[in-house]
PDB file of C-alpha atoms in Angstrom:
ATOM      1  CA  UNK A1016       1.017   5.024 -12.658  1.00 38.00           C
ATOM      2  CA  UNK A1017      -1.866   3.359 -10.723  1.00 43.00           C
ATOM      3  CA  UNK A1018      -2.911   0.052 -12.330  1.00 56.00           C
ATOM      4  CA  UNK A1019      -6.661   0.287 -12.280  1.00 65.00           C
ATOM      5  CA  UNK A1020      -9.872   2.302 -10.220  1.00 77.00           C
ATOM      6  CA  UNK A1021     -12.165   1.368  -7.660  1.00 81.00           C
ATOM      7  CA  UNK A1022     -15.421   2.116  -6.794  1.00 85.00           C
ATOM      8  CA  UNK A1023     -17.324   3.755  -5.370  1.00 90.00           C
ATOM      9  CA  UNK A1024     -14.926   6.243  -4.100  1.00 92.00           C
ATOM     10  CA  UNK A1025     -17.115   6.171  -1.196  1.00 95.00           C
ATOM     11  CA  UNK A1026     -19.411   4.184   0.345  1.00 96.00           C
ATOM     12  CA  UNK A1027     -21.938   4.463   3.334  1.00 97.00           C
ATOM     13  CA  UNK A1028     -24.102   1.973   5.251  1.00 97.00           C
ATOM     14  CA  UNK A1029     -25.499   1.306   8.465  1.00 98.00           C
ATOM     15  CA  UNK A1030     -24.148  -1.193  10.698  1.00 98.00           C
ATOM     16  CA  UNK A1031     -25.595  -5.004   9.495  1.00 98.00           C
ATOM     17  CA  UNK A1032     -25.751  -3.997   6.083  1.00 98.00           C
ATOM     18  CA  UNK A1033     -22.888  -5.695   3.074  1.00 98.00           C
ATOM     19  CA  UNK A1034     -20.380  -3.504   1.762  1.00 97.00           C
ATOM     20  CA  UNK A1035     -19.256  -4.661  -1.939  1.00 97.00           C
ATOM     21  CA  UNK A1036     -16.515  -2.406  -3.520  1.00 97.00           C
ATOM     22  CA  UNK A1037     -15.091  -3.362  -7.239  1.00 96.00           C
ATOM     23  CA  UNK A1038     -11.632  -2.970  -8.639  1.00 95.00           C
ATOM     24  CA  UNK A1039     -10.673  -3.143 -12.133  1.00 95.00           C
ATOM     25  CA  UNK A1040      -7.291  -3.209 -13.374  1.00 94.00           C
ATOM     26  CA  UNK A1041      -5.448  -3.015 -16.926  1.00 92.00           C
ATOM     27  CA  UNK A1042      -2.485  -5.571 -16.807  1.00 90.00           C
ATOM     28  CA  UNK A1043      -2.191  -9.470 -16.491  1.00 92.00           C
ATOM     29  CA  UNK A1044      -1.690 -10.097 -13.000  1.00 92.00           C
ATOM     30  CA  UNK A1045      -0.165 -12.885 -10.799  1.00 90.00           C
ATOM     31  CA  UNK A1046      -2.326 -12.399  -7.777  1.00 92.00           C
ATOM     32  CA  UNK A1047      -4.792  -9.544  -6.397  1.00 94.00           C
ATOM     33  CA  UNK A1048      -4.958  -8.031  -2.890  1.00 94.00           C
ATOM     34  CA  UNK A1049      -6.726  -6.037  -0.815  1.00 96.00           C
ATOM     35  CA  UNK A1050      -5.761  -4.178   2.014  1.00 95.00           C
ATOM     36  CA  UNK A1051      -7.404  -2.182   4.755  1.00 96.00           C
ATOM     37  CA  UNK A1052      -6.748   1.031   5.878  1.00 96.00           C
ATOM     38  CA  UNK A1053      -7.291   2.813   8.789  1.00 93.00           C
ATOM     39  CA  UNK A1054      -7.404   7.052   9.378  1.00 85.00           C
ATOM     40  CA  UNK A1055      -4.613   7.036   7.189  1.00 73.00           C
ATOM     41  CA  UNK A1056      -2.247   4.750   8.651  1.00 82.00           C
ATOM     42  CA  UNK A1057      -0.307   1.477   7.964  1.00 86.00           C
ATOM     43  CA  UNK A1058      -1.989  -1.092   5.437  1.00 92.00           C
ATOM     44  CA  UNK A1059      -3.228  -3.917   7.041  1.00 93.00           C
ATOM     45  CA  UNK A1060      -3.191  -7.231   4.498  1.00 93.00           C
ATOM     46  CA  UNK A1061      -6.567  -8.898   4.535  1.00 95.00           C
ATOM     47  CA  UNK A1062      -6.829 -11.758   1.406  1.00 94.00           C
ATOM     48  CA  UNK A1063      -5.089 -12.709  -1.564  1.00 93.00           C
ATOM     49  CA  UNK A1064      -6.629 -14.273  -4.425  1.00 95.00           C
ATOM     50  CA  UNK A1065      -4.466 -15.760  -7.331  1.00 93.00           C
ATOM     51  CA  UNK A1066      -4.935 -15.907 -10.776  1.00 94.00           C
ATOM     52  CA  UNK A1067      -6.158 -18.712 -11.185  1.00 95.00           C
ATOM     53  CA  UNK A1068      -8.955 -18.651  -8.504  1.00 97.00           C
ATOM     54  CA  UNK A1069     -12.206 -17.064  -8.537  1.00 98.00           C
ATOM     55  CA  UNK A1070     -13.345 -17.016  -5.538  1.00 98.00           C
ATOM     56  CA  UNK A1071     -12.308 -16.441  -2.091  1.00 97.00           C
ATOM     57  CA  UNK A1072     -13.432 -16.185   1.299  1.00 97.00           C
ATOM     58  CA  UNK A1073     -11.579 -14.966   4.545  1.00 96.00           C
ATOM     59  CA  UNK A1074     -14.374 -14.538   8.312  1.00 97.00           C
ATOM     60  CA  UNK A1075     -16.892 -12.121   6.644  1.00 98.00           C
ATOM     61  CA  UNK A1076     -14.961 -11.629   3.744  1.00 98.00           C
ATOM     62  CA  UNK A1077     -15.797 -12.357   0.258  1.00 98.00           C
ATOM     63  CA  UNK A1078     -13.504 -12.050  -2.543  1.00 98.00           C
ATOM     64  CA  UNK A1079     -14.113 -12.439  -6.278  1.00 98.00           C
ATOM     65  CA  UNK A1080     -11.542 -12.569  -9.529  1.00 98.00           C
ATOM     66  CA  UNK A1081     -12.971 -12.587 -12.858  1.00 97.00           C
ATOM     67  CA  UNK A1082      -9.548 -12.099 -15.222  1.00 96.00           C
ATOM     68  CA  UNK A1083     -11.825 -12.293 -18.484  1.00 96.00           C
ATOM     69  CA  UNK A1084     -12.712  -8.304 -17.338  1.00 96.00           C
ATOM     70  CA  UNK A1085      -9.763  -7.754 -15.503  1.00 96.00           C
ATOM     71  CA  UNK A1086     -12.040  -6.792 -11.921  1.00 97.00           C
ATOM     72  CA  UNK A1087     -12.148  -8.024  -8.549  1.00 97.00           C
ATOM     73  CA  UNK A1088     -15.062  -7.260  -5.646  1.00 97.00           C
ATOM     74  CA  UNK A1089     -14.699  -7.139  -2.306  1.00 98.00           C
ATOM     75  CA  UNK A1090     -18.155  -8.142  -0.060  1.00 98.00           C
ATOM     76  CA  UNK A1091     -17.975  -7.454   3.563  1.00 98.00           C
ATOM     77  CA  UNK A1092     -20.789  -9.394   4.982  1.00 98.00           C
ATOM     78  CA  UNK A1093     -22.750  -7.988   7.944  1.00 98.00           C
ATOM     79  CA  UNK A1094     -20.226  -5.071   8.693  1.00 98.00           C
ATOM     80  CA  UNK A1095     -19.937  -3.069  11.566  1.00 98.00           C
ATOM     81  CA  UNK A1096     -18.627   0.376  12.814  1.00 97.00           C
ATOM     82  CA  UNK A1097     -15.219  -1.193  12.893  1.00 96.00           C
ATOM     83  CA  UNK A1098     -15.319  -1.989   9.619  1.00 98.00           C
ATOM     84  CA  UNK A1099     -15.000   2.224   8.951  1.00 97.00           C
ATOM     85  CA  UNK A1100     -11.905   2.516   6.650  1.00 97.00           C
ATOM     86  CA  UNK A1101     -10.415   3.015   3.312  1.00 96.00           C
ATOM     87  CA  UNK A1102     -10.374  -0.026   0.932  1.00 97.00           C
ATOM     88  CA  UNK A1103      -7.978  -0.877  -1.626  1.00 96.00           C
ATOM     89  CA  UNK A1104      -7.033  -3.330  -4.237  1.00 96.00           C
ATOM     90  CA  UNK A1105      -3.291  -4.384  -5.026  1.00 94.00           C
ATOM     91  CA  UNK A1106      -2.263  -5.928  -7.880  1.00 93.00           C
ATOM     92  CA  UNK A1107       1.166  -8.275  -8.803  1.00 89.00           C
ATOM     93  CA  UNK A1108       1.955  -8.314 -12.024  1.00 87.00           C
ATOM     94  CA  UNK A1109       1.891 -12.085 -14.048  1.00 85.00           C
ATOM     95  CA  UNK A1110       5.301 -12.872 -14.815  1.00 73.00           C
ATOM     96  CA  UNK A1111       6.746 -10.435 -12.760  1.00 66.00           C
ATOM     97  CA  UNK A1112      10.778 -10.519 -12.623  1.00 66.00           C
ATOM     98  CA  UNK A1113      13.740  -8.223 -12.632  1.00 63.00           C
ATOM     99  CA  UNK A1114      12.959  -5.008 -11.560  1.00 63.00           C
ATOM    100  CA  UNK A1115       9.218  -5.546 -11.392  1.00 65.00           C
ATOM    101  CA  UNK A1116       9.665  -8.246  -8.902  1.00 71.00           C
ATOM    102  CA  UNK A1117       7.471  -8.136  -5.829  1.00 76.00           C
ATOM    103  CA  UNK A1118       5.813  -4.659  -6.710  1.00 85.00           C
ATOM    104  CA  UNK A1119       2.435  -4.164  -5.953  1.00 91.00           C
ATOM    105  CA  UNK A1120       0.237  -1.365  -7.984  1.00 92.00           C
ATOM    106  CA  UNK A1121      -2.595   0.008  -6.074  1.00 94.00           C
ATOM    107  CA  UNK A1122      -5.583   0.576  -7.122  1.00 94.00           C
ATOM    108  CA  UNK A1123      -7.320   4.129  -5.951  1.00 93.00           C
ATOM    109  CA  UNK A1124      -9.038   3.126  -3.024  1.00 94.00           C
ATOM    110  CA  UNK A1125     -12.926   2.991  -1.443  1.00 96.00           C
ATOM    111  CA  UNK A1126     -13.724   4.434   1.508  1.00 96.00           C
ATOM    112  CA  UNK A1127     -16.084   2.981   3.747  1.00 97.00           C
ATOM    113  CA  UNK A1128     -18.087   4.239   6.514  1.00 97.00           C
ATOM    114  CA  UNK A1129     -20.868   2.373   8.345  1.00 98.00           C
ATOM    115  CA  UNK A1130     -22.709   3.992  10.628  1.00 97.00           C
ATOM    116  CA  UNK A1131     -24.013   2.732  14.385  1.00 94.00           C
TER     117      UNK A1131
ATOM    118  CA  UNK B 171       4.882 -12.432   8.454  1.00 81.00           C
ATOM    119  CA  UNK B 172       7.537  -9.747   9.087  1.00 90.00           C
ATOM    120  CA  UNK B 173       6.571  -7.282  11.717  1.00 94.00           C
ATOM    121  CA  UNK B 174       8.154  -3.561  10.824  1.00 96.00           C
ATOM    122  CA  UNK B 175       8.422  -0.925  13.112  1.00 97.00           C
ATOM    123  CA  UNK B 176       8.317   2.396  11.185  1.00 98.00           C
ATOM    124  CA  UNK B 177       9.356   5.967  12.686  1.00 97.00           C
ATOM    125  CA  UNK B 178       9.100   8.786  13.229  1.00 98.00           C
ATOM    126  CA  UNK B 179       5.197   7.972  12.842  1.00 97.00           C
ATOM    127  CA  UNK B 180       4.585  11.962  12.581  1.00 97.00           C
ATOM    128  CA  UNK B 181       6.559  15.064  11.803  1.00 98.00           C
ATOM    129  CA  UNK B 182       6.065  18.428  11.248  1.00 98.00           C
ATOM    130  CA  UNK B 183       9.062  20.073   8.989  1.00 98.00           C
ATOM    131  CA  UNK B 184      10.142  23.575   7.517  1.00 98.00           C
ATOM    132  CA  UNK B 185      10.574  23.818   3.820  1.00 98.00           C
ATOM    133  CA  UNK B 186      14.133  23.461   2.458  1.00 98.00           C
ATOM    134  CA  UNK B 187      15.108  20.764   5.716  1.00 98.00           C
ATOM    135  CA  UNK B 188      15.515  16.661   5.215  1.00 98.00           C
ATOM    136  CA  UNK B 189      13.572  14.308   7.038  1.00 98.00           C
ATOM    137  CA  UNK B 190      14.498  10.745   7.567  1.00 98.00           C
ATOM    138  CA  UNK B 191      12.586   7.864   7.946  1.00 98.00           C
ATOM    139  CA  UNK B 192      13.557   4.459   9.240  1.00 98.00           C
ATOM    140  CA  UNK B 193      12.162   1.296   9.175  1.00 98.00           C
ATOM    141  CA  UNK B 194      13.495  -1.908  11.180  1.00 98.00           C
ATOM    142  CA  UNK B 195      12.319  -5.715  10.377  1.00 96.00           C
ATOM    143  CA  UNK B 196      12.021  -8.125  12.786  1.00 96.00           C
ATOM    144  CA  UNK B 197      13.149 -10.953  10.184  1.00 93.00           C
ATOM    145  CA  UNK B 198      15.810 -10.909   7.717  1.00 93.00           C
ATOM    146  CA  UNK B 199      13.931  -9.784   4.274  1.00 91.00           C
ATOM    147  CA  UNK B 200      15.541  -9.425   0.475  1.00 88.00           C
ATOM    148  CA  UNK B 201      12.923  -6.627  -0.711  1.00 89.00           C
ATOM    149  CA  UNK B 202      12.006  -3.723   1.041  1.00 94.00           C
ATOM    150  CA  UNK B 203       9.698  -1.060  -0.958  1.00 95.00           C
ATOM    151  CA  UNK B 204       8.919   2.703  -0.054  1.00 97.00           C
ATOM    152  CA  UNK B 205       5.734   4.378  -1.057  1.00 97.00           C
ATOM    153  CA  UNK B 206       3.887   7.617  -0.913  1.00 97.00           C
ATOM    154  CA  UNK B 207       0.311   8.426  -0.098  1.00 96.00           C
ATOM    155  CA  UNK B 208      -0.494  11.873  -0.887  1.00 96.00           C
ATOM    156  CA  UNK B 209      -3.578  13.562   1.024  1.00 93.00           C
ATOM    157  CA  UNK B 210      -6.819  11.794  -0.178  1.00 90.00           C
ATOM    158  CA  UNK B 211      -5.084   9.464  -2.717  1.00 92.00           C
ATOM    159  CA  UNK B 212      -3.386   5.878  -2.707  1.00 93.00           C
ATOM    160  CA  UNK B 213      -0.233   4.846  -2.440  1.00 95.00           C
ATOM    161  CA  UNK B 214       2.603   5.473  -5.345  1.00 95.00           C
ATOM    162  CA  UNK B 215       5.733   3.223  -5.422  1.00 95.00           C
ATOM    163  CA  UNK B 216       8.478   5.251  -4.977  1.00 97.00           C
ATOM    164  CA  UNK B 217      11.244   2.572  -5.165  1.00 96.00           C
ATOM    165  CA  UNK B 218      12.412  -0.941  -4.556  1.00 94.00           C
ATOM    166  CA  UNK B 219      15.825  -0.976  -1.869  1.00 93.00           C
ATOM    167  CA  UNK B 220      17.511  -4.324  -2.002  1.00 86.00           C
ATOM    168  CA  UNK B 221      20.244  -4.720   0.386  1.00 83.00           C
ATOM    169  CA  UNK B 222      23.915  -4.321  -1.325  1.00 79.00           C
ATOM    170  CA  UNK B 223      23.063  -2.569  -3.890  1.00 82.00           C
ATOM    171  CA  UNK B 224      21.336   0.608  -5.223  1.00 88.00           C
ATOM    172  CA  UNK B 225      17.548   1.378  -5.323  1.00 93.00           C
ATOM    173  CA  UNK B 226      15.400   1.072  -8.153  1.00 93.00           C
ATOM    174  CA  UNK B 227      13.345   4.371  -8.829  1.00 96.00           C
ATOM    175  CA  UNK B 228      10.156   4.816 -10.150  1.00 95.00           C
ATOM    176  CA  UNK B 229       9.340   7.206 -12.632  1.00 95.00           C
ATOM    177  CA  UNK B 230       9.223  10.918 -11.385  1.00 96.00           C
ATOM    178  CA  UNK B 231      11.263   9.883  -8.016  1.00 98.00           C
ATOM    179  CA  UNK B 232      15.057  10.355  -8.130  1.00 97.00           C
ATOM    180  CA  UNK B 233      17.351   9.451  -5.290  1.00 97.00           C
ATOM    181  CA  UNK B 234      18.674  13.468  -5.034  1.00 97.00           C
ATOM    182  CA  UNK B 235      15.712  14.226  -3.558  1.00 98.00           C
ATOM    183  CA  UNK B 236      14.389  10.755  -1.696  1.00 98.00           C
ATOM    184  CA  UNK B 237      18.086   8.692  -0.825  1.00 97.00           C
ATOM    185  CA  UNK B 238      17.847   5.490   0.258  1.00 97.00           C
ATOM    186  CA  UNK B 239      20.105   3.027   1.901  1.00 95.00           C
ATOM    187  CA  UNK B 240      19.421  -0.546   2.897  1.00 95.00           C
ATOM    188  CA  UNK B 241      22.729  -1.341   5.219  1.00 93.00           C
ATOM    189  CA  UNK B 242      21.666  -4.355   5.809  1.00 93.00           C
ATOM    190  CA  UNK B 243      18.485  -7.173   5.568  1.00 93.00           C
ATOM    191  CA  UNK B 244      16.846  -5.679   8.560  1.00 95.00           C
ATOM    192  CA  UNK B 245      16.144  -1.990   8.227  1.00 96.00           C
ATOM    193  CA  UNK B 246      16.231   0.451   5.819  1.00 97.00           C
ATOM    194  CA  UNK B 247      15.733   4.396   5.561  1.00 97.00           C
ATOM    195  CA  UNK B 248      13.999   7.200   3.148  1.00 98.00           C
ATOM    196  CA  UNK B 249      15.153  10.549   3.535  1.00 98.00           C
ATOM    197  CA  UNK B 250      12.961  13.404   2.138  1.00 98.00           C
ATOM    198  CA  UNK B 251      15.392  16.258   0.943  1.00 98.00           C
ATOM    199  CA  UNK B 252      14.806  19.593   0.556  1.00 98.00           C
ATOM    200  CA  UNK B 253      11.272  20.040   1.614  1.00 98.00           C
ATOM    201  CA  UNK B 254       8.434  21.370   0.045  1.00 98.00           C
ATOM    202  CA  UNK B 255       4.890  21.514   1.000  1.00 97.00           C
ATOM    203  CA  UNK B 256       4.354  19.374  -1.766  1.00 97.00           C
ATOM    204  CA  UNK B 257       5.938  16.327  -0.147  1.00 98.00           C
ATOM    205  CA  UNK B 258       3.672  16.652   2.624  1.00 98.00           C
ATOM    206  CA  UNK B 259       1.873  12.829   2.398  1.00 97.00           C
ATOM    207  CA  UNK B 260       2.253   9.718   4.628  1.00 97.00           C
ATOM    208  CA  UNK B 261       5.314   8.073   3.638  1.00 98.00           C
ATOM    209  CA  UNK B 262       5.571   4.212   3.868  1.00 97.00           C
ATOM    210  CA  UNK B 263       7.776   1.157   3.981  1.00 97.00           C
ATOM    211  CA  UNK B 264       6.810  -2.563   3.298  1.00 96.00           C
ATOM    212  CA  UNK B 265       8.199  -5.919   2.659  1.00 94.00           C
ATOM    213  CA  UNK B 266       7.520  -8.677   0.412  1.00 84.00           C
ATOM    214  CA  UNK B 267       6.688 -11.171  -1.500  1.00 79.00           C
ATOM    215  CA  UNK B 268       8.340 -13.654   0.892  1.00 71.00           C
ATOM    216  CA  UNK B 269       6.152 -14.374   3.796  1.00 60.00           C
ATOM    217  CA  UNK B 270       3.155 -11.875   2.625  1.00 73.00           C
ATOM    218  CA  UNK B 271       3.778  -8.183   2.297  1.00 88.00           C
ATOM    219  CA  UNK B 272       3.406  -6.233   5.632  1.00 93.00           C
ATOM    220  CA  UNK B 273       4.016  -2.141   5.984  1.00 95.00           C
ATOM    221  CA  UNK B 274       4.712  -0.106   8.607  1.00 96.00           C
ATOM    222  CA  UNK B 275       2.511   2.161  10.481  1.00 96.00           C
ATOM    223  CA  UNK B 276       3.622   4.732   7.785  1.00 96.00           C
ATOM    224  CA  UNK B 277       4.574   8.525   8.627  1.00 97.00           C
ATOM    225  CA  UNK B 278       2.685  11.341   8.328  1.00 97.00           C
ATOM    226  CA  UNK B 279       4.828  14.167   6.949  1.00 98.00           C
ATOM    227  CA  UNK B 280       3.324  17.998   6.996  1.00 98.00           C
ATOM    228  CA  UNK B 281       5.982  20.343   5.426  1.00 98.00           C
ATOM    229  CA  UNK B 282       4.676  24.211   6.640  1.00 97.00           C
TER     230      UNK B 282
END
């Protein structure tokens, strides 16, 4: 079963503007990911942030961990057209072994489109 | 981080065939993962293939009707069996946590 929701389901801007998208999830967790995706293709990793970080920041990325409420954002600064995709957050479980090793649960995913 | 070629990336398949998928590492890796992404949603873990021994299934995926094998620490393979146009979804593989997780290009299945 899918660990946790995002939102919006959908978002739309115009080129320039920030993009923020929030995940929440229901488990403990080791880390939290996010991943791009593009017209329904392969996943393309973009940042990790651990446990115990809060705050993390990859080019125009932005990424924030608050554990206490179990949710993560993801700020896009300044995006452009390229930037069109679907969003989601991935979550490893905290004290993740035997067969729950290396999973990731995905959260359900934002879509993104910014407009010329 | 592993680099994974995937294919094929699309296929279009009558109900009641089998489609396999392959998917080739460039680097030795000890956990390769398959998932499904059904139109519209995200992607569901349908099981962990370690090489030498059997895959691990999720819940509500059994290996009669998605077989796996893992030959070896370089490639592995999903084969869809006896398709419905329910299994239509983009089908991928990824590695991981060694090195980051990567995934391949993923496959679009349409079962008509």
């Amino acid at each position: 079963s899918q660990q946790g929701e995002e939102d919006p389901q959908a978002l739309s801007i115009q080129e320039g503007e920030n993009a923020t998208m929030n995940c929440s999830y229901k488990t403990s967790i080791n880390n939290l990911q996010w991943y791009r995706q593009n017209s329904g293709r392969g996943l393309v990793h973009l940042i990790l942030i651990r446990s115990n970080e809060r705050e993390k920041h990859s080019g125009r990325l932005r990424v924030t961990l608050d554990t206490s409420k179990k949710s993560s954002s993801l700020l896009i600064t300044a995006s452009r057209a390229a930037d069109t995709a679907s969003y989601f957050c991935a979550t490893v479980p905290a004290n993740a072994g035997g067969t729950s090793y290396g999973k990731l649960t995905f959260g359900q995913g934002t879509i993104l489109t910014v407009h010329p | 981080s592993a680099v994974i070629s995937q294919k094929p990336s699309r296929d279009i398949c009558q109900r009641g065939t089998s489609l396999t998928i392959q998917c080739q590492v460039d680097s030795q890796v000890t956990m390769m993962f398959w998932y499904r992404q059904q139109p519209g949603q995200s992607l569901t873990l349908i099981a962990t293939a370690n090489q030498g021994s059997e895959a691990t299934y999720e819940s509500g995926f059994v290996i009669d009707k998605f077989p796996i094998s893992r030959p070896n620490l370089t490639f592995s393979t999903l084969t869809v069996s006896n398709m419905s146009p329910e299994d239509s979804s983009i089908y991928l593989c990824s590695v991981g946590p060694e090195g980051g997780y990567t995934f391949g290009s993923g496959t679009r299945l349409t079962v008509v």
